[in-house]
């Protein structure tokens, strides 16, 4: 594993797609669609069907094309299983110091969920590579801007409530990337196998990231 390179890849992408409980039969065509749209950082939540096996299979098939990680990781046991399966990063909705330290020891990217400045500093001091501002809908883009003065050295990824209308604003206000779930991973489109529409959604988010970066 090359954690430094993986971290650069994550930040460069700007979009982390959150795949939660996607039916196994739809998972691979969904991943292929996202990658084709330039969304190549994929978080598979561990509460998904057969999640650890799916992480393993995704790494085997897409290791050259995408960064594959685990999400909704709450315990060290879940973190270990995910990393054993090949997860390149560990996303959590909360800050668990033991999960962070385990991820650091096993040389994968650690991204715990935080909300307050105190949590951000504690997570960063524990070794977190990035912090997940969650739920971002509760605070909005300006919150990240306000944090940049004292805490701009800590990379931040807002998740929860990020949509195509606020993505550029989050990036403009300091986010290194955004985590996107339901506003991108549309269950109805997946059920209908409407991969063209899903690709358009993914491309729109990528365009908003570039707009936020001033491209």
GROMACS .gro file of C-alpha atoms in nm:
model
  215
    1UNK     CA    1   0.000   0.000   0.000
    2UNK     CA    2   0.111   0.353  -0.073
    3UNK     CA    3  -0.087   0.568   0.167
    4UNK     CA    4   0.067   0.898   0.059
    5UNK     CA    5  -0.021   0.836  -0.305
    6UNK     CA    6  -0.370   0.719  -0.207
    7UNK     CA    7  -0.426   1.037  -0.006
    8UNK     CA    8  -0.319   1.252  -0.300
    9UNK     CA    9  -0.555   1.056  -0.522
   10UNK     CA   10  -0.845   1.107  -0.282
   11UNK     CA   11  -0.790   1.483  -0.265
   12UNK     CA   12  -0.741   1.510  -0.639
   13UNK     CA   13  -1.068   1.334  -0.710
   14UNK     CA   14  -1.273   1.578  -0.504
   15UNK     CA   15  -1.569   1.341  -0.488
   16UNK     CA   16  -1.612   1.040  -0.259
   17UNK     CA   17  -1.914   0.834  -0.364
   18UNK     CA   18  -2.087   0.667  -0.070
   19UNK     CA   19  -2.229   0.329  -0.172
   20UNK     CA   20  -2.475   0.216   0.094
   21UNK     CA   21  -2.670  -0.107   0.062
   22UNK     CA   22  -2.647  -0.121  -0.315
   23UNK     CA   23  -2.779  -0.461  -0.433
   24UNK     CA   24  -2.485  -0.687  -0.511
   25UNK     CA   25  -2.609  -0.748  -0.865
   26UNK     CA   26  -2.599  -0.372  -0.934
   27UNK     CA   27  -2.272  -0.292  -0.758
   28UNK     CA   28  -2.024  -0.359  -1.039
   29UNK     CA   29  -2.213  -0.179  -1.317
   30UNK     CA   30  -2.260   0.115  -1.076
   31UNK     CA   31  -1.888   0.128  -1.001
   32UNK     CA   32  -1.801   0.107  -1.370
   33UNK     CA   33  -2.040   0.397  -1.438
   34UNK     CA   34  -1.892   0.615  -1.163
   35UNK     CA   35  -1.536   0.549  -1.278
   36UNK     CA   36  -1.630   0.634  -1.637
   37UNK     CA   37  -1.755   0.971  -1.508
   38UNK     CA   38  -1.431   1.042  -1.324
   39UNK     CA   39  -1.559   0.953  -0.976
   40UNK     CA   40  -1.288   0.712  -0.869
   41UNK     CA   41  -1.298   0.724  -0.488
   42UNK     CA   42  -1.561   0.480  -0.367
   43UNK     CA   43  -1.673   0.420  -0.010
   44UNK     CA   44  -1.862   0.095   0.050
   45UNK     CA   45  -2.040   0.107   0.384
   46UNK     CA   46  -1.986  -0.197   0.604
   47UNK     CA   47  -2.359  -0.220   0.673
   48UNK     CA   48  -2.406  -0.317   0.307
   49UNK     CA   49  -2.480  -0.668   0.187
   50UNK     CA   50  -2.169  -0.888   0.198
   51UNK     CA   51  -1.963  -0.570   0.237
   52UNK     CA   52  -1.618  -0.712   0.312
   53UNK     CA   53  -1.634  -0.960   0.026
   54UNK     CA   54  -1.753  -0.680  -0.202
   55UNK     CA   55  -1.458  -0.461  -0.099
   56UNK     CA   56  -1.224  -0.750  -0.179
   57UNK     CA   57  -1.382  -0.806  -0.521
   58UNK     CA   58  -1.385  -0.436  -0.607
   59UNK     CA   59  -1.017  -0.406  -0.519
   60UNK     CA   60  -0.937  -0.708  -0.736
   61UNK     CA   61  -1.125  -0.572  -1.036
   62UNK     CA   62  -1.072  -0.196  -1.009
   63UNK     CA   63  -0.745  -0.148  -0.819
   64UNK     CA   64  -0.586   0.037  -1.113
   65UNK     CA   65  -0.889   0.259  -1.169
   66UNK     CA   66  -1.027   0.351  -0.828
   67UNK     CA   67  -0.958   0.396  -0.460
   68UNK     CA   68  -1.180   0.157  -0.265
   69UNK     CA   69  -1.255   0.212   0.103
   70UNK     CA   70  -1.494   0.125   0.383
   71UNK     CA   71  -1.756   0.349   0.540
   72UNK     CA   72  -1.973   0.353   0.853
   73UNK     CA   73  -1.687   0.187   1.040
   74UNK     CA   74  -1.764   0.208   1.412
   75UNK     CA   75  -1.535  -0.050   1.574
   76UNK     CA   76  -1.180  -0.180   1.549
   77UNK     CA   77  -1.320  -0.520   1.452
   78UNK     CA   78  -1.500  -0.367   1.153
   79UNK     CA   79  -1.188  -0.168   1.064
   80UNK     CA   80  -0.970  -0.480   1.074
   81UNK     CA   81  -1.212  -0.679   0.858
   82UNK     CA   82  -1.233  -0.396   0.606
   83UNK     CA   83  -0.857  -0.352   0.586
   84UNK     CA   84  -0.808  -0.728   0.560
   85UNK     CA   85  -1.047  -0.719   0.263
   86UNK     CA   86  -0.834  -0.450   0.099
   87UNK     CA   87  -0.993  -0.119   0.204
   88UNK     CA   88  -0.759   0.171   0.130
   89UNK     CA   89  -0.935   0.411   0.362
   90UNK     CA   90  -1.162   0.393   0.666
   91UNK     CA   91  -1.450   0.640   0.694
   92UNK     CA   92  -1.647   0.668   1.019
   93UNK     CA   93  -1.949   0.878   1.116
   94UNK     CA   94  -1.787   0.949   1.454
   95UNK     CA   95  -1.445   0.981   1.615
   96UNK     CA   96  -1.322   0.659   1.775
   97UNK     CA   97  -0.958   0.702   1.874
   98UNK     CA   98  -0.890   0.328   1.863
   99UNK     CA   99  -1.023   0.301   1.508
  100UNK     CA  100  -0.805   0.593   1.403
  101UNK     CA  101  -0.493   0.445   1.564
  102UNK     CA  102  -0.559   0.104   1.411
  103UNK     CA  103  -0.595   0.258   1.065
  104UNK     CA  104  -0.271   0.449   1.113
  105UNK     CA  105  -0.089   0.135   1.231
  106UNK     CA  106  -0.216  -0.057   0.930
  107UNK     CA  107  -0.118   0.225   0.695
  108UNK     CA  108  -0.456   0.308   0.548
  109UNK     CA  109  -0.618   0.651   0.531
  110UNK     CA  110  -0.814   0.738   0.845
  111UNK     CA  111  -1.120   0.965   0.811
  112UNK     CA  112  -1.324   0.990   1.132
  113UNK     CA  113  -1.645   1.186   1.160
  114UNK     CA  114  -1.632   1.507   1.365
  115UNK     CA  115  -1.836   1.820   1.419
  116UNK     CA  116  -1.672   2.050   1.673
  117UNK     CA  117  -1.327   2.210   1.662
  118UNK     CA  118  -1.232   2.008   1.972
  119UNK     CA  119  -1.318   1.681   1.798
  120UNK     CA  120  -1.124   1.788   1.489
  121UNK     CA  121  -0.810   1.863   1.688
  122UNK     CA  122  -0.834   1.542   1.891
  123UNK     CA  123  -0.885   1.335   1.576
  124UNK     CA  124  -0.594   1.505   1.402
  125UNK     CA  125  -0.369   1.452   1.706
  126UNK     CA  126  -0.469   1.084   1.713
  127UNK     CA  127  -0.338   1.050   1.357
  128UNK     CA  128  -0.641   1.107   1.135
  129UNK     CA  129  -0.537   1.200   0.781
  130UNK     CA  130  -0.861   1.382   0.703
  131UNK     CA  131  -1.170   1.461   0.909
  132UNK     CA  132  -1.525   1.405   0.793
  133UNK     CA  133  -1.753   1.698   0.881
  134UNK     CA  134  -2.077   1.514   0.954
  135UNK     CA  135  -2.359   1.587   0.911
  136UNK     CA  136  -2.256   1.874   0.687
  137UNK     CA  137  -2.620   1.973   0.634
  138UNK     CA  138  -2.633   2.090   0.996
  139UNK     CA  139  -2.360   2.352   0.949
  140UNK     CA  140  -2.328   2.441   0.579
  141UNK     CA  141  -2.030   2.564   0.375
  142UNK     CA  142  -1.966   2.878   0.582
  143UNK     CA  143  -1.878   2.660   0.883
  144UNK     CA  144  -1.579   2.523   0.691
  145UNK     CA  145  -1.475   2.875   0.597
  146UNK     CA  146  -1.485   2.980   0.963
  147UNK     CA  147  -1.264   2.684   1.054
  148UNK     CA  148  -0.994   2.763   0.799
  149UNK     CA  149  -0.826   3.029   1.014
  150UNK     CA  150  -0.737   2.820   1.319
  151UNK     CA  151  -0.776   2.470   1.170
  152UNK     CA  152  -0.696   2.505   0.801
  153UNK     CA  153  -0.407   2.259   0.839
  154UNK     CA  154  -0.659   1.978   0.895
  155UNK     CA  155  -0.806   1.846   0.566
  156UNK     CA  156  -1.186   1.833   0.577
  157UNK     CA  157  -1.447   1.638   0.381
  158UNK     CA  158  -1.810   1.740   0.440
  159UNK     CA  159  -2.056   1.452   0.414
  160UNK     CA  160  -2.430   1.429   0.473
  161UNK     CA  161  -2.648   1.677   0.291
  162UNK     CA  162  -2.399   1.754   0.015
  163UNK     CA  163  -2.574   1.800  -0.318
  164UNK     CA  164  -2.503   1.939  -0.662
  165UNK     CA  165  -2.617   2.286  -0.555
  166UNK     CA  166  -2.377   2.325  -0.261
  167UNK     CA  167  -2.076   2.119  -0.371
  168UNK     CA  168  -1.888   2.412  -0.527
  169UNK     CA  169  -1.950   2.623  -0.217
  170UNK     CA  170  -1.814   2.355   0.015
  171UNK     CA  171  -1.501   2.324  -0.199
  172UNK     CA  172  -1.461   2.701  -0.226
  173UNK     CA  173  -1.483   2.731   0.152
  174UNK     CA  174  -1.206   2.484   0.224
  175UNK     CA  175  -1.319   2.124   0.167
  176UNK     CA  176  -1.055   1.905   0.002
  177UNK     CA  177  -1.335   1.681  -0.127
  178UNK     CA  178  -1.702   1.607  -0.064
  179UNK     CA  179  -1.871   1.284   0.039
  180UNK     CA  180  -2.190   1.219  -0.157
  181UNK     CA  181  -2.448   0.951  -0.093
  182UNK     CA  182  -2.813   0.961  -0.192
  183UNK     CA  183  -2.796   1.275  -0.407
  184UNK     CA  184  -2.562   1.085  -0.641
  185UNK     CA  185  -2.634   0.717  -0.577
  186UNK     CA  186  -2.996   0.734  -0.689
  187UNK     CA  187  -3.170   0.408  -0.594
  188UNK     CA  188  -3.444   0.451  -0.853
  189UNK     CA  189  -3.196   0.496  -1.137
  190UNK     CA  190  -2.998   0.195  -1.013
  191UNK     CA  191  -3.312  -0.017  -1.002
  192UNK     CA  192  -3.392   0.088  -1.357
  193UNK     CA  193  -3.034   0.025  -1.477
  194UNK     CA  194  -3.029   0.384  -1.602
  195UNK     CA  195  -2.650   0.409  -1.601
  196UNK     CA  196  -2.648   0.698  -1.849
  197UNK     CA  197  -2.847   0.917  -1.608
  198UNK     CA  198  -2.623   0.815  -1.319
  199UNK     CA  199  -2.317   0.903  -1.522
  200UNK     CA  200  -2.463   1.247  -1.590
  201UNK     CA  201  -2.517   1.299  -1.217
  202UNK     CA  202  -2.159   1.198  -1.140
  203UNK     CA  203  -2.021   1.426  -1.411
  204UNK     CA  204  -2.227   1.714  -1.273
  205UNK     CA  205  -2.073   1.669  -0.927
  206UNK     CA  206  -1.724   1.654  -1.076
  207UNK     CA  207  -1.794   1.976  -1.266
  208UNK     CA  208  -1.908   2.147  -0.946
  209UNK     CA  209  -1.587   2.043  -0.769
  210UNK     CA  210  -1.382   2.197  -1.048
  211UNK     CA  211  -1.596   2.512  -1.033
  212UNK     CA  212  -1.531   2.533  -0.659
  213UNK     CA  213  -1.158   2.502  -0.724
  214UNK     CA  214  -1.173   2.786  -0.971
  215UNK     CA  215  -1.107   2.577  -1.279
   0.00000   0.00000   0.00000
